[in-house]
Structures are given as structure tokens and as C-alpha cells.
mmCIF file of C-alpha atoms in Angstrom:
data_model
loop_
_atom_site.group_PDB
_atom_site.id
_atom_site.type_symbol
_atom_site.label_atom_id
_atom_site.label_comp_id
_atom_site.label_asym_id
_atom_site.label_seq_id
_atom_site.Cartn_x
_atom_site.Cartn_y
_atom_site.Cartn_z
ATOM 1 C CA MET A 243 -5.109 -16.934 -5.200
ATOM 2 C CA TRP A 244 -5.195 -14.822 -8.369
ATOM 3 C CA GLU A 245 -6.876 -12.049 -6.371
ATOM 4 C CA PHE A 246 -3.938 -11.989 -3.934
ATOM 5 C CA LEU A 247 -1.401 -12.027 -6.773
ATOM 6 C CA SER A 248 -3.105 -9.239 -8.712
ATOM 7 C CA HIS A 249 -3.391 -7.007 -5.632
ATOM 8 C CA ALA A 250 0.244 -7.679 -4.699
ATOM 9 C CA LEU A 251 1.363 -6.861 -8.248
ATOM 10 C CA GLU A 252 -0.747 -3.692 -8.330
ATOM 11 C CA THR A 253 0.564 -2.490 -4.963
ATOM 12 C CA THR A 254 4.145 -3.374 -5.909
ATOM 13 C CA LEU A 255 3.884 -1.454 -9.167
ATOM 14 C CA GLU A 256 2.376 1.579 -7.445
ATOM 15 C CA ILE A 257 4.990 1.710 -4.680
ATOM 16 C CA THR A 258 7.907 0.947 -7.000
ATOM 17 C CA VAL A 259 6.951 3.669 -9.477
ATOM 18 C CA ILE A 260 6.592 6.258 -6.700
ATOM 19 C CA ILE A 261 9.928 5.260 -5.159
ATOM 20 C CA PHE A 262 11.627 5.324 -8.571
ATOM 21 C CA ILE A 263 10.337 8.847 -9.288
ATOM 22 C CA LEU A 264 11.398 10.080 -5.846
ATOM 23 C CA MET A 265 14.842 8.483 -6.143
ATOM 24 C CA VAL A 266 15.465 10.002 -9.562
ATOM 25 C CA THR A 267 14.247 13.406 -8.343
ATOM 26 C CA ILE A 268 16.435 13.446 -5.231
ATOM 27 C CA ASP A 269 19.448 12.022 -7.070
ATOM 28 C CA PHE A 270 19.056 14.512 -9.918
ATOM 29 C CA LEU A 271 18.718 17.514 -7.589
ATOM 30 C CA ASP A 272 21.760 16.435 -5.589
ATOM 31 C CA VAL A 273 23.834 15.979 -8.745
ATOM 32 C CA TRP A 274 22.563 19.201 -10.328
ATOM 33 C CA PHE A 275 23.437 21.236 -7.230
ATOM 34 C CA LYS A 276 26.753 19.333 -6.906
ATOM 35 C CA GLY A 277 25.999 17.953 -3.455
ATOM 36 C CA TYR A 278 24.964 21.279 -1.914
ATOM 37 C CA LEU A 279 21.404 20.135 -1.156
ATOM 38 C CA LYS A 280 22.644 17.097 0.770
ATOM 39 C CA ARG A 281 25.248 19.139 2.653
ATOM 40 C CA TYR A 282 22.646 21.789 3.543
ATOM 41 C CA ILE A 283 20.152 19.317 5.020
ATOM 42 C CA HIS A 284 22.710 17.015 6.641
ATOM 43 C CA SER A 285 24.873 19.775 8.144
ATOM 44 C CA ARG A 286 22.392 20.577 10.925
ATOM 45 C CA PRO A 287 20.427 17.846 12.726
ATOM 46 C CA VAL A 288 17.474 20.177 13.353
ATOM 47 C CA ARG A 289 17.071 20.576 9.590
ATOM 48 C CA GLN A 290 16.995 16.818 9.176
ATOM 49 C CA TRP A 291 14.377 16.350 11.902
ATOM 50 C CA THR A 292 12.240 19.211 10.572
ATOM 51 C CA VAL A 293 12.305 18.135 6.920
ATOM 52 C CA SER A 294 11.614 14.501 7.773
ATOM 53 C CA THR A 295 8.786 15.267 10.195
ATOM 54 C CA ILE A 296 7.067 17.674 7.801
ATOM 55 C CA LEU A 297 7.203 15.100 5.008
ATOM 56 C CA GLY A 298 6.005 12.363 7.348
ATOM 57 C CA ALA A 299 3.044 14.431 8.546
ATOM 58 C CA LEU A 300 1.685 14.819 5.003
ATOM 59 C CA PRO A 301 -1.376 12.594 4.379
ATOM 60 C CA GLY A 302 -0.531 9.428 2.456
ATOM 61 C CA CYS A 303 2.751 7.589 2.123
ATOM 62 C CA ALA A 304 4.593 9.732 -0.457
ATOM 63 C CA GLY A 305 6.263 11.951 2.153
ATOM 64 C CA ALA A 306 7.460 8.932 4.122
ATOM 65 C CA TYR A 307 8.753 7.360 0.890
ATOM 66 C CA ALA A 308 10.749 10.545 0.289
ATOM 67 C CA ASN A 309 12.245 10.224 3.773
ATOM 68 C CA VAL A 310 13.322 6.640 3.093
ATOM 69 C CA THR A 311 14.878 7.721 -0.199
ATOM 70 C CA MET A 312 16.797 10.552 1.479
ATOM 71 C CA TYR A 313 17.967 8.201 4.233
ATOM 72 C CA MET A 314 19.314 5.764 1.652
ATOM 73 C CA HIS A 315 21.224 8.623 0.022
ATOM 74 C CA GLY A 316 22.678 9.970 3.272
ATOM 75 C CA PHE A 317 20.547 13.113 3.654
ATOM 76 C CA LEU A 318 18.987 12.000 6.951
ATOM 77 C CA SER A 319 20.158 10.363 10.163
ATOM 78 C CA LEU A 320 18.395 7.346 11.651
ATOM 79 C CA GLY A 321 16.816 9.616 14.244
ATOM 80 C CA ALA A 322 15.501 11.943 11.547
ATOM 81 C CA LEU A 323 14.032 9.010 9.619
ATOM 82 C CA THR A 324 12.390 7.791 12.834
ATOM 83 C CA ALA A 325 10.934 11.260 13.423
ATOM 84 C CA GLY A 326 9.225 11.108 10.044
ATOM 85 C CA MET A 327 8.009 7.559 10.649
ATOM 86 C CA ILE A 328 6.422 8.649 13.933
ATOM 87 C CA ALA A 329 4.700 11.600 12.265
ATOM 88 C CA THR A 330 3.220 9.585 9.402
ATOM 89 C CA THR A 331 -0.191 7.917 9.555
ATOM 90 C CA GLY A 332 -0.088 6.680 5.956
ATOM 91 C CA ASP A 333 -3.202 6.457 3.815
ATOM 92 C CA GLU A 334 -5.320 6.232 6.974
ATOM 93 C CA ALA A 335 -4.803 9.991 7.332
ATOM 94 C CA PHE A 336 -7.291 10.634 4.518
ATOM 95 C CA VAL A 337 -9.962 8.523 6.234
ATOM 96 C CA MET A 338 -9.347 10.189 9.599
ATOM 97 C CA LEU A 339 -9.630 13.656 8.072
ATOM 98 C CA ALA A 340 -12.979 12.659 6.585
ATOM 99 C CA GLU A 341 -14.354 10.849 9.650
ATOM 100 C CA PHE A 342 -13.124 13.030 12.541
ATOM 101 C CA PRO A 343 -11.201 16.057 11.168
ATOM 102 C CA VAL A 344 -10.597 17.839 14.486
ATOM 103 C CA TRP A 345 -9.166 14.741 16.158
ATOM 104 C CA ALA A 346 -7.176 13.939 13.005
ATOM 105 C CA VAL A 347 -5.525 17.371 12.909
ATOM 106 C CA GLY A 348 -4.802 17.177 16.630
ATOM 107 C CA LEU A 349 -3.318 13.689 16.245
ATOM 108 C CA THR A 350 -1.092 14.818 13.368
ATOM 109 C CA ALA A 351 0.108 17.885 15.290
ATOM 110 C CA ALA A 352 0.883 15.794 18.375
ATOM 111 C CA LEU A 353 2.730 13.162 16.321
ATOM 112 C CA PHE A 354 4.700 15.958 14.623
ATOM 113 C CA LEU A 355 5.916 17.309 17.960
ATOM 114 C CA LEU A 356 6.581 13.842 19.340
ATOM 115 C CA GLY A 357 8.478 12.917 16.179
ATOM 116 C CA MET A 358 10.754 15.946 16.479
ATOM 117 C CA LEU A 359 11.553 15.237 20.130
ATOM 118 C CA ALA A 360 11.881 11.463 19.755
ATOM 119 C CA GLY A 361 14.024 11.763 16.629
ATOM 120 C CA ALA A 362 16.389 14.167 18.362
ATOM 121 C CA TYR A 363 16.600 11.885 21.395
ATOM 122 C CA MET A 364 17.342 8.853 19.218
ATOM 123 C CA ASP A 365 20.269 10.601 17.538
ATOM 124 C CA LYS A 366 21.672 11.373 20.997
ATOM 125 C CA LEU A 367 20.972 7.833 22.214
ATOM 126 C CA LEU A 368 22.570 5.882 19.349
ATOM 127 C CA PRO A 369 26.225 6.700 20.222
ATOM 128 C CA VAL A 370 25.563 5.862 23.880
ATOM 129 C CA LEU A 371 24.165 2.449 22.928
ATOM 130 C CA GLY A 372 26.932 1.889 20.401
ATOM 131 C CA VAL A 373 24.407 1.447 17.599
ATOM 132 C CA LYS A 374 25.597 2.377 14.123
ATOM 133 C CA GLN A 375 23.056 3.215 11.460
ATOM 134 C CA CYS A 376 23.334 1.594 8.056
ATOM 135 C CA PRO A 377 25.764 3.608 5.873
ATOM 136 C CA ASP A 378 24.178 5.493 2.999
ATOM 137 C CA CYS A 379 24.290 3.987 -0.463
ATOM 138 C CA THR A 380 27.878 3.940 -1.752
ATOM 139 C CA MET A 381 26.644 4.044 -5.354
ATOM 140 C CA HIS A 382 25.280 7.564 -4.845
ATOM 141 C CA THR A 383 28.384 9.491 -5.873
ATOM 142 C CA ILE A 384 28.817 12.667 -7.880
ATOM 143 C CA HIS A 385 31.311 11.905 -10.656
ATOM 144 C CA GLU A 386 33.369 14.272 -12.788
ATOM 145 C CA GLN A 387 31.079 13.478 -15.738
ATOM 146 C CA ASP A 388 28.122 14.730 -13.686
ATOM 147 C CA ARG A 389 29.811 18.069 -13.147
ATOM 148 C CA GLN A 390 30.134 18.346 -16.925
ATOM 149 C CA HIS A 391 26.436 17.404 -17.379
ATOM 150 C CA ASP A 392 27.183 14.206 -19.272
ATOM 151 C CA TRP A 393 23.607 12.910 -19.557
ATOM 152 C CA ARG A 394 24.570 9.602 -21.141
ATOM 153 C CA HIS A 395 26.742 8.886 -18.105
ATOM 154 C CA TYR A 396 23.946 10.016 -15.767
ATOM 155 C CA PHE A 397 21.345 7.663 -17.261
ATOM 156 C CA ARG A 398 23.761 4.727 -17.476
ATOM 157 C CA VAL A 399 25.362 5.026 -14.024
ATOM 158 C CA HIS A 400 22.850 6.843 -11.841
ATOM 159 C CA ILE A 401 19.487 5.715 -13.187
ATOM 160 C CA TRP A 402 20.250 2.270 -14.622
ATOM 161 C CA LYS A 403 23.035 0.886 -12.398
ATOM 162 C CA HIS A 404 22.328 2.762 -9.164
ATOM 163 C CA ILE A 405 18.581 3.331 -8.949
ATOM 164 C CA LEU A 406 17.024 0.588 -11.083
ATOM 165 C CA LEU A 407 19.461 -2.277 -10.497
ATOM 166 C CA GLY A 408 20.762 -1.192 -7.087
ATOM 167 C CA HIS A 409 17.482 -0.284 -5.384
ATOM 168 C CA VAL A 410 14.242 -0.572 -7.346
ATOM 169 C CA ALA A 411 14.621 -4.259 -8.221
ATOM 170 C CA LYS A 412 15.103 -5.220 -4.551
ATOM 171 C CA ILE A 413 12.312 -2.901 -3.411
ATOM 172 C CA ALA A 414 9.904 -4.488 -5.910
ATOM 173 C CA LEU A 415 10.790 -8.005 -4.738
ATOM 174 C CA TRP A 416 10.448 -7.204 -1.030
ATOM 175 C CA THR A 417 7.196 -5.319 -1.604
ATOM 176 C CA PHE A 418 5.598 -8.101 -3.645
ATOM 177 C CA ILE A 419 6.481 -10.838 -1.140
ATOM 178 C CA SER A 420 5.402 -8.753 1.885
ATOM 179 C CA VAL A 421 2.075 -7.638 0.412
ATOM 180 C CA LEU A 422 1.235 -11.131 -0.848
ATOM 181 C CA PHE A 423 1.973 -12.699 2.545
ATOM 182 C CA ILE A 424 0.029 -10.055 4.516
ATOM 183 C CA ASP A 425 -2.995 -10.168 2.182
ATOM 184 C CA TRP A 426 -3.085 -13.951 2.423
ATOM 185 C CA GLY A 427 -2.914 -13.822 6.220
ATOM 186 C CA MET A 428 -5.527 -11.073 6.637
ATOM 187 C CA ALA A 429 -7.963 -12.966 4.383
ATOM 188 C CA ARG A 430 -7.869 -15.857 6.852
ATOM 189 C CA PHE A 431 -8.056 -13.779 10.014
ATOM 190 C CA SER A 432 -10.846 -11.338 10.897
ATOM 191 C CA LEU A 433 -9.073 -8.691 12.942
ATOM 192 C CA GLN A 434 -12.215 -6.764 13.866
ATOM 193 C CA SER A 435 -14.066 -9.897 15.039
ATOM 194 C CA PHE A 436 -11.081 -10.968 17.119
ATOM 195 C CA MET A 437 -10.898 -7.535 18.757
ATOM 196 C CA GLU A 438 -14.603 -7.606 19.569
ATOM 197 C CA GLN A 439 -14.216 -11.041 21.175
ATOM 198 C CA HIS A 440 -11.018 -10.192 23.087
ATOM 199 C CA PRO A 441 -11.219 -6.498 24.125
ATOM 200 C CA ALA A 442 -8.582 -7.018 26.840
ATOM 201 C CA LEU A 443 -5.970 -7.667 24.147
ATOM 202 C CA ILE A 444 -6.656 -4.479 22.225
ATOM 203 C CA ILE A 445 -3.446 -2.680 23.279
ATOM 204 C CA ILE A 446 -1.335 -5.655 22.208
ATOM 205 C CA LEU A 447 -3.233 -5.809 18.915
ATOM 206 C CA ALA A 448 -2.723 -2.076 18.341
ATOM 207 C CA VAL A 449 1.026 -2.685 18.553
ATOM 208 C CA LEU A 450 1.099 -5.931 16.559
ATOM 209 C CA VAL A 451 -1.023 -4.552 13.718
ATOM 210 C CA GLY A 452 1.163 -1.441 13.700
ATOM 211 C CA LEU A 453 4.141 -3.657 12.899
ATOM 212 C CA LEU A 454 2.647 -4.631 9.532
ATOM 213 C CA PRO A 455 4.482 -2.682 6.775
ATOM 214 C CA ILE A 456 1.306 -1.878 4.871
ATOM 215 C CA SER A 457 -1.716 0.420 4.944
ATOM 216 C CA GLY A 458 -5.138 -1.144 5.345
ATOM 217 C CA PRO A 459 -5.261 -3.215 8.552
ATOM 218 C CA HIS A 460 -4.846 -0.036 10.621
ATOM 219 C CA LEU A 461 -8.205 1.204 9.316
ATOM 220 C CA VAL A 462 -9.848 -1.108 11.855
ATOM 221 C CA PHE A 463 -8.665 1.173 14.664
ATOM 222 C CA VAL A 464 -9.756 4.274 12.757
ATOM 223 C CA THR A 465 -13.223 2.782 12.253
ATOM 224 C CA LEU A 466 -13.552 1.680 15.880
ATOM 225 C CA PHE A 467 -12.475 5.101 17.163
ATOM 226 C CA ALA A 468 -14.870 6.871 14.790
ATOM 227 C CA GLY A 469 -17.667 4.692 16.187
ATOM 228 C CA GLY A 470 -16.704 5.449 19.776
ATOM 229 C CA LEU A 471 -15.737 1.836 20.470
ATOM 230 C CA ILE A 472 -12.115 2.431 21.523
ATOM 231 C CA PRO A 473 -10.448 5.332 23.363
ATOM 232 C CA PHE A 474 -8.072 7.764 21.685
ATOM 233 C CA SER A 475 -5.087 6.198 23.451
ATOM 234 C CA ILE A 476 -5.504 2.971 21.418
ATOM 235 C CA LEU A 477 -5.595 4.883 18.134
ATOM 236 C CA TRP A 478 -2.548 6.835 19.339
ATOM 237 C CA ILE A 479 -0.562 3.663 20.074
ATOM 238 C CA ASN A 480 -1.352 2.173 16.671
ATOM 239 C CA SER A 481 -0.591 5.464 14.884
ATOM 240 C CA ILE A 482 2.887 5.687 16.408
ATOM 241 C CA VAL A 483 3.878 2.095 15.659
ATOM 242 C CA GLN A 484 2.524 1.942 12.096
ATOM 243 C CA ASP A 485 4.219 3.573 9.071
ATOM 244 C CA GLY A 486 1.773 2.831 6.261
ATOM 245 C CA HIS A 487 3.639 1.308 3.321
ATOM 246 C CA ALA A 488 6.780 3.327 4.048
ATOM 247 C CA MET A 489 8.798 0.520 5.645
ATOM 248 C CA LEU A 490 8.520 -1.719 2.571
ATOM 249 C CA PRO A 491 11.377 0.000 0.679
ATOM 250 C CA MET A 492 13.425 0.143 3.897
ATOM 251 C CA LEU A 493 13.258 -3.649 4.220
ATOM 252 C CA SER A 494 15.300 -3.930 1.030
ATOM 253 C CA PHE A 495 17.948 -1.564 2.416
ATOM 254 C CA SER A 496 18.475 -2.415 6.103
ATOM 255 C CA ILE A 497 16.409 -4.882 8.127
ATOM 256 C CA LYS A 498 18.473 -3.979 11.203
ATOM 257 C CA ASP A 499 17.441 -0.325 10.999
ATOM 258 C CA VAL A 500 13.804 -1.307 10.452
ATOM 259 C CA LEU A 501 13.832 -3.476 13.585
ATOM 260 C CA PHE A 502 15.516 -0.754 15.648
ATOM 261 C CA ILE A 503 13.012 1.900 14.525
ATOM 262 C CA LYS A 504 10.072 -0.396 15.249
ATOM 263 C CA LEU A 505 11.374 -1.332 18.715
ATOM 264 C CA TYR A 506 11.941 2.334 19.559
ATOM 265 C CA LYS A 507 8.439 3.251 18.403
ATOM 266 C CA ILE A 508 6.823 0.388 20.350
ATOM 267 C CA ILE A 509 8.432 1.581 23.592
ATOM 268 C CA LEU A 510 7.441 5.175 22.840
ATOM 269 C CA ALA A 511 3.866 4.192 21.944
ATOM 270 C CA LEU A 512 3.334 2.125 25.092
ATOM 271 C CA LEU A 513 4.796 4.793 27.386
ATOM 272 C CA THR A 514 2.888 7.747 25.939
ATOM 273 C CA GLY A 515 -0.247 5.726 25.180
ATOM 274 C CA GLY A 516 -0.266 4.378 28.722
ATOM 275 C CA VAL A 517 -0.209 7.926 30.093
ATOM 276 C CA LEU A 518 -3.096 8.942 27.822
ATOM 277 C CA TYR A 519 -5.086 5.882 28.893
ATOM 278 C CA LEU A 520 -4.517 6.608 32.595
ATOM 279 C CA ILE A 521 -5.776 10.195 32.236
ATOM 280 C CA GLY A 522 -8.920 8.974 30.518
ATOM 281 C CA LEU A 523 -8.215 9.547 26.834
#
């Protein structure tokens, strides 16, 4: 049990520190430029989709964390956030680049294009469905003291009250509980053995494993593809549905948005992955 606790604490600390740094950076830049940066990105949807997808396509989870942070602060729409979540392959990107670099680059490029198109379509679809995205954080406000560069006010209101108490504490709690639960479950369930025994269920497993808000379990699909044991379409389905660790901070902000993004990505993954499977990929 101590092994699970120590890993959960280590992962929580790592994610929380990264999120804290990104939140302070984005908040500081927005305050320093008096809201211009937010207005510039948010004023044109194509800028939102492009910024989010580029950040999501970067190897690792840091770019996706930045997208979540910007979504919380009202820089990005739900469609733009989804675009970045489609483009990201989390920490598995590093393994893919090492194991099969040509396929990895091709996968990233394809997810980038799909993310742009799917994110744009989602933003058009939301009003039709009557779905409202979670409003951005109301605590992120530029005050008169900020315009006068009152640093004592900035640290007390923005960093302490807004970022640390308003976001980081909840993110740390959600991350710790999620990682502890997933680690405990994965230790009692051999995913690779189950897949070898039930190959007919591999598409369902690619989706279900992709739902886990953590990097690690998805490496099974990377390993199997590298060994020629599964087709590209299965790796593609899992890559679309999964987001690495990036959904952990979102869980503390809006579970409804997380569920909507995941449902949208499942439908997209099955439709596009099914086409790839039928053409022999």
C-alpha cells in the first residue's frame, strides 16, 4: 500500500507544481498585458484552435496542461480545448518517437489536423445542442491595483486566493485520489494478458483504457503496435480517446466538460478508427 501512496504523492506533486507554474505564468502575462493576450487569442476562434492544437501536439503533458489552464481562465473555448486534447498523446509520445519515429510523426500530424477540424466542428455544434461550456474562473480578474503594479495585492489575491486556494488545492486532491485508485486497480489487473486472451475485445479496451486520466496504461498499445501485434487503427483509437494526465486538473474544474469531451472523442475515435480498420490499417 505504501508503494501506491508514494507513487500517488509523487505524481500529485509533479502535476500540481507544473500546473501551479503554468497558472502563475498565464495569469501574470494576462495581468501584465492588461488583458490584451486573452483578448487576442479569444477574439478569433481559429487562433484558439491553432494555439491549443500546437500545444497539445507537443510531446509530454505540459502543453495539454497549458491548454487546461487557459480554458479555466477563459482564453479557449470548449472546442479549442478538445482540439488540443485530440492532438496530445501525453508521455507516450516520447516512447513512440523512440520506437517507431516515422509512424509517430505521422500520427501526431494526423491528430493535429483532426484536432483542428474536430475542435472547430464542436464549437459550431455546441449552440445547436444547447450545451453551455463551464464559465471561466470568476476569480481571474484584472483589478485596479494590478494596473498600478501593486505586487503585494498580486501575490495576496491572484497567487494565494485565486491560484493556490481556488485551483491548486482542488487539483492536488483530485489528482491524488485518481492516481491512487488507478494504480491500485492496475496492480490487480494485467491489461496486456487480458488483451492477449481476448483479442476480439481490443477495440473496446482501446477506448476504455483511453478514458483513464493518466499516462502509463496506454503504453500497452504502443508496445503491441511496435511489436506488430495490433494494427495502426487500434493505436489511433486509443490515441484519440486518451489525454495523458491532462484531464486530472480538469476534473477539479468541470466534470461535465470532461464527460462531454470524452464522449465526443469516443465517437470520433470509433468513426475514424473504423474507417482505418476497414481499409487495412
